[in-house]
XYZ file of C-alpha atoms in Angstrom:
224
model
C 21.565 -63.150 21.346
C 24.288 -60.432 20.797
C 23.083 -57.032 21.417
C 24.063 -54.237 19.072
C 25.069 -50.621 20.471
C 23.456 -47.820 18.100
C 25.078 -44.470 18.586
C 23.120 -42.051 17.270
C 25.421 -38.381 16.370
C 23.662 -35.405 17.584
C 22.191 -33.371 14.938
C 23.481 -29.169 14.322
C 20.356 -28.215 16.098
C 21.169 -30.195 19.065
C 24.422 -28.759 19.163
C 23.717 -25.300 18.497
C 21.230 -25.268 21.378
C 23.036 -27.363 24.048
C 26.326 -25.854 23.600
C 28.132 -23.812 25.954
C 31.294 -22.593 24.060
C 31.974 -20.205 21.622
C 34.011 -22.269 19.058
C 31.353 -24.640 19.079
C 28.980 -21.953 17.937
C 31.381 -20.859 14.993
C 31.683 -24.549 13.946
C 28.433 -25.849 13.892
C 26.867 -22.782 12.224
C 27.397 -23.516 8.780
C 25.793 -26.900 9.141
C 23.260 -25.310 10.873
C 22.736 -22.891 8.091
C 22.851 -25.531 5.218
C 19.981 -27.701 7.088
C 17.833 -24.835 7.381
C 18.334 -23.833 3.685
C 18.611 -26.997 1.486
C 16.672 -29.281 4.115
C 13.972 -27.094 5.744
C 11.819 -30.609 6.413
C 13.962 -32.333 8.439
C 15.077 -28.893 10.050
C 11.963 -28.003 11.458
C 10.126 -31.198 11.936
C 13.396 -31.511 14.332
C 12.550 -28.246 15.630
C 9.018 -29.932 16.880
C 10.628 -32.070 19.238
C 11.760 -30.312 22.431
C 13.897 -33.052 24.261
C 15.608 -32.082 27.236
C 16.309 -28.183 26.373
C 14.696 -25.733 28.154
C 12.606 -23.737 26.315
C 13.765 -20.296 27.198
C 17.271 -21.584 26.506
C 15.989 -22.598 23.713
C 14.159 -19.061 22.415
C 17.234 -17.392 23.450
C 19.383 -19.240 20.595
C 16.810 -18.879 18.262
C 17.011 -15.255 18.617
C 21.175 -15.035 18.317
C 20.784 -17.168 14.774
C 18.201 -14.887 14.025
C 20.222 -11.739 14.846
C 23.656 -12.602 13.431
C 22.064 -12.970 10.082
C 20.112 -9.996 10.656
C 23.459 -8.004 11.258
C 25.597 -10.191 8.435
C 23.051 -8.507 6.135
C 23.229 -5.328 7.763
C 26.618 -4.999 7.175
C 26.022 -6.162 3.191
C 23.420 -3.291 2.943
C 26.379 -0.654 4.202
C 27.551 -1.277 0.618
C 24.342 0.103 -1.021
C 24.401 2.923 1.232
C 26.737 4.661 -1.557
C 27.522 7.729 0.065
C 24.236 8.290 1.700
C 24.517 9.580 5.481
C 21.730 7.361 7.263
C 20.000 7.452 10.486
C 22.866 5.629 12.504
C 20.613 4.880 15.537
C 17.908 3.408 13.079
C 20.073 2.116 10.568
C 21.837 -0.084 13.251
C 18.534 -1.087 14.981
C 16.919 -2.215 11.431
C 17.579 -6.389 12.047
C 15.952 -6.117 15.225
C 12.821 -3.764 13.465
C 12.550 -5.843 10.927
C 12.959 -8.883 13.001
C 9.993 -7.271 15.485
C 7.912 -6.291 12.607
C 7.769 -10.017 10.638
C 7.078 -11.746 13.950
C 4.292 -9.415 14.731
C 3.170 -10.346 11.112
C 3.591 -14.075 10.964
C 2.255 -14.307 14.705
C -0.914 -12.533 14.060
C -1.285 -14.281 10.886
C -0.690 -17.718 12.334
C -3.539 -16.736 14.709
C -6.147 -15.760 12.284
C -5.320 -18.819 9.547
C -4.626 -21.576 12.392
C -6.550 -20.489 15.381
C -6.656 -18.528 18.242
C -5.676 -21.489 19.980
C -2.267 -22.159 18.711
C 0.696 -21.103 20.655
C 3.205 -18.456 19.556
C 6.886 -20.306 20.590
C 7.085 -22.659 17.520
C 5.961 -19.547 14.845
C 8.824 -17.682 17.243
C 11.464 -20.299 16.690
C 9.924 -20.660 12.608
C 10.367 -16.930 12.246
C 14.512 -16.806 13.964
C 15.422 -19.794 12.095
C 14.257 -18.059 8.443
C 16.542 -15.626 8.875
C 19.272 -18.435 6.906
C 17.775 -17.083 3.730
C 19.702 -13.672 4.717
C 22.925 -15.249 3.414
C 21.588 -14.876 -0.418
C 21.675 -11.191 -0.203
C 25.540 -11.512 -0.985
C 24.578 -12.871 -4.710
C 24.941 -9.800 -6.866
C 22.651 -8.380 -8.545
C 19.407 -10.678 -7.924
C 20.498 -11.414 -3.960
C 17.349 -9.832 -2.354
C 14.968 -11.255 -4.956
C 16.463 -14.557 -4.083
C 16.780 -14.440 -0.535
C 12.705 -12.595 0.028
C 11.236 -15.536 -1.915
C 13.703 -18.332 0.039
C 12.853 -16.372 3.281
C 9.459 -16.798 2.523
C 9.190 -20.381 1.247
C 11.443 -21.560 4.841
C 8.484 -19.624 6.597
C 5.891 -21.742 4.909
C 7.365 -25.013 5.188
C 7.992 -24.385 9.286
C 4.551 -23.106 9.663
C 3.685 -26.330 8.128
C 5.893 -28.878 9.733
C 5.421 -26.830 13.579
C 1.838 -26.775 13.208
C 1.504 -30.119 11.793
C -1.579 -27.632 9.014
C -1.997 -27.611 5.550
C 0.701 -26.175 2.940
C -2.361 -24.050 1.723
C -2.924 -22.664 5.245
C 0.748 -22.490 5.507
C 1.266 -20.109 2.371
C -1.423 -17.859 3.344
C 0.210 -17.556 7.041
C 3.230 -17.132 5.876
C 3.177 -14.868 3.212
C -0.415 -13.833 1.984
C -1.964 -12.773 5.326
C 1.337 -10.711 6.340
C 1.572 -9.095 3.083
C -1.902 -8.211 2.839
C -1.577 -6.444 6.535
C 1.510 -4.953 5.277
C -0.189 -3.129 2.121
C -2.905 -2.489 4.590
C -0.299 -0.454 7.037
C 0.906 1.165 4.453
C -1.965 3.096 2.999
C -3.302 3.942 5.790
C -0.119 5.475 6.738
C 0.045 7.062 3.695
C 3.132 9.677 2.961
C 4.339 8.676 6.364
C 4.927 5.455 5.069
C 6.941 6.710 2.509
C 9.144 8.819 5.033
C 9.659 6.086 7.402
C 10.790 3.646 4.537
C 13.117 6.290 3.699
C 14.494 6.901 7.548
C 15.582 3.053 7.298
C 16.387 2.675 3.751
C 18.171 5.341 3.183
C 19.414 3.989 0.020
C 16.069 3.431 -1.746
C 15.236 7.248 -1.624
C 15.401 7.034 -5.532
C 13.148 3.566 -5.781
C 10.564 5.537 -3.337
C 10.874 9.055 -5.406
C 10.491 6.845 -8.741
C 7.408 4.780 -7.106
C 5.491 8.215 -6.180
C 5.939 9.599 -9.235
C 4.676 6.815 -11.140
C 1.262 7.121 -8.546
C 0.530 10.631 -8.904
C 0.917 10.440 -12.886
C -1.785 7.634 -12.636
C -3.914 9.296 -10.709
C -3.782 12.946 -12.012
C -4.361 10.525 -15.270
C -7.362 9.299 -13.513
C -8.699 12.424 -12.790
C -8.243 13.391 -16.477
C-alpha cells in the first residue's frame, strides 16, 4: 500500500504560545484575535488540550494577550478623558484592576456554580483570552455596549467548553453570579463606591453625579 504523509499546520494558539520571537507575536495576533472572537468553540475547546507547553509558559502568555488589550483600550479611554486630570498612578494600573477584579469574580463564581473541586488555570486562561472583545471599544458610539456583552458571551462559551458544564451553568458563572457579587460590593460600600468609581473613571463623574441624583429623588420620593 502507499502511505500518505498528513501535515497538519499549527493552529494561532500553538503559535502564540510556543513562540520565541517578537515578530512572530505581531503576526500571529490578529489571527489569534479573530479565532477568539468569531470562533470562540474551536478557540477554547483548543485551549483544553495542553500538549507539550508548559503550563506556566503557558499562563504567562495568557496574561500578555490579556494585558495588551487591556492597555489598547486604555489608551482608547484617554480619548474620553476630555480634559479631565485623572489619577495617573490608578488610571495606568486600571487593565491590571480590572483584570484582578473579573478573575476574582469569575473564579469565585466558577467555584460556587461548578464546584469546589474544579481547578482555577482553565477559568484563568478563559478570563485572559476574553479580553479580544476589548477591540470593539473602538466602534463609536455603541463600542462598550458591544464589547461588555461580547466580553461576556466569550466568558460563557469558555466556561463551557473548559469545564466540559452546562451553557446554563455557564451563563450564571459567567455573568449572573459575578454581577450579582458586584451589586452586592457595591452597596455595601455605599458612597465609597461611588468615589472609587470616580478615582478610576474619571470621565464618568457626570454618569455617577446623574445616577445619585436620580437615587436620592426616589427615595426622598419614598419617604414622601
Amino acid at each position: 500500500g502507499q502511505f500518505q504523509k498528513v501535515v497538519t499546520m499549527p493552529t494561532p494558539l500553538y503559535i502564540w504560545e510556543e513562540s520565541r520571537d517578537t515578530l512572530s507575536f505581531v503576526k500571529v495576533l490578529p489571527r489569534l484575535s479573530f479565532n477568539i472572537l468569531f470562533k470562540p468553540v474551536v478557540f477554547f475547546k483548543e485551549l483544553t488540550l495542553s500538549g507539550s507547553v508548559d503550563t506556566k509558559k503557558r499562563l504567562l502568555r495568557a496574561a500578555l494577550f490579556a494585558f495588551l488589550f487591556g492597555y489598547l483600550k486604555l489608551f482608547i479611554d484617554l480619548s474620553f478623558l476630555a480634559g479631565v486630570v485623572p489619577n495617573f498612578a490608578l488610571f495606568f494600573l486600571r487593565p491590571v484592576i480590572n483584570f484582578l477584579v473579573t478573575l476574582a469574580l469569575v473564579t469565585t463564581s466558577v467555584k460556587l456554580i461548578l464546584g469546589f473541586d474544579k481547578l482555577l488555570v482553565p477559568a484563568f486562561l478563559v478570563v485572559c483570552y476574553r479580553s479580544a472583545a476589548e477591540i470593539f471599544y473602538c466602534i463609536p458610539v455603541f463600542g462598550p455596549v458591544f464589547a461588555g456583552v461580547w466580553g461576556i458571551a466569550l466568558l460563557a462559551v469558555g466556561i463551557k467548553e473548559v469545564y466540559y458544564s452546562s451553557m446554563v451553568k455557564a451563563v450564571l458563572a459567567a455573568a449572573i453570579v459575578p454581577f450579582i457579587m458586584l451589586l452586592f460590593v457595591f452597596l455595601s460600600l455605599g458612597p465609597a463606591a461611588n468615589r472609587l468609581v470616580i478615582t478610576l473613571y474619571p470621565e464618568a463623574q457626570k454618569q455617577v453625579v446623574k445616577l445619585n441624583d436620580m437615587n436620592a429623588y426616589l427615595y426622598v420620593s419614598s419617604i414622601a
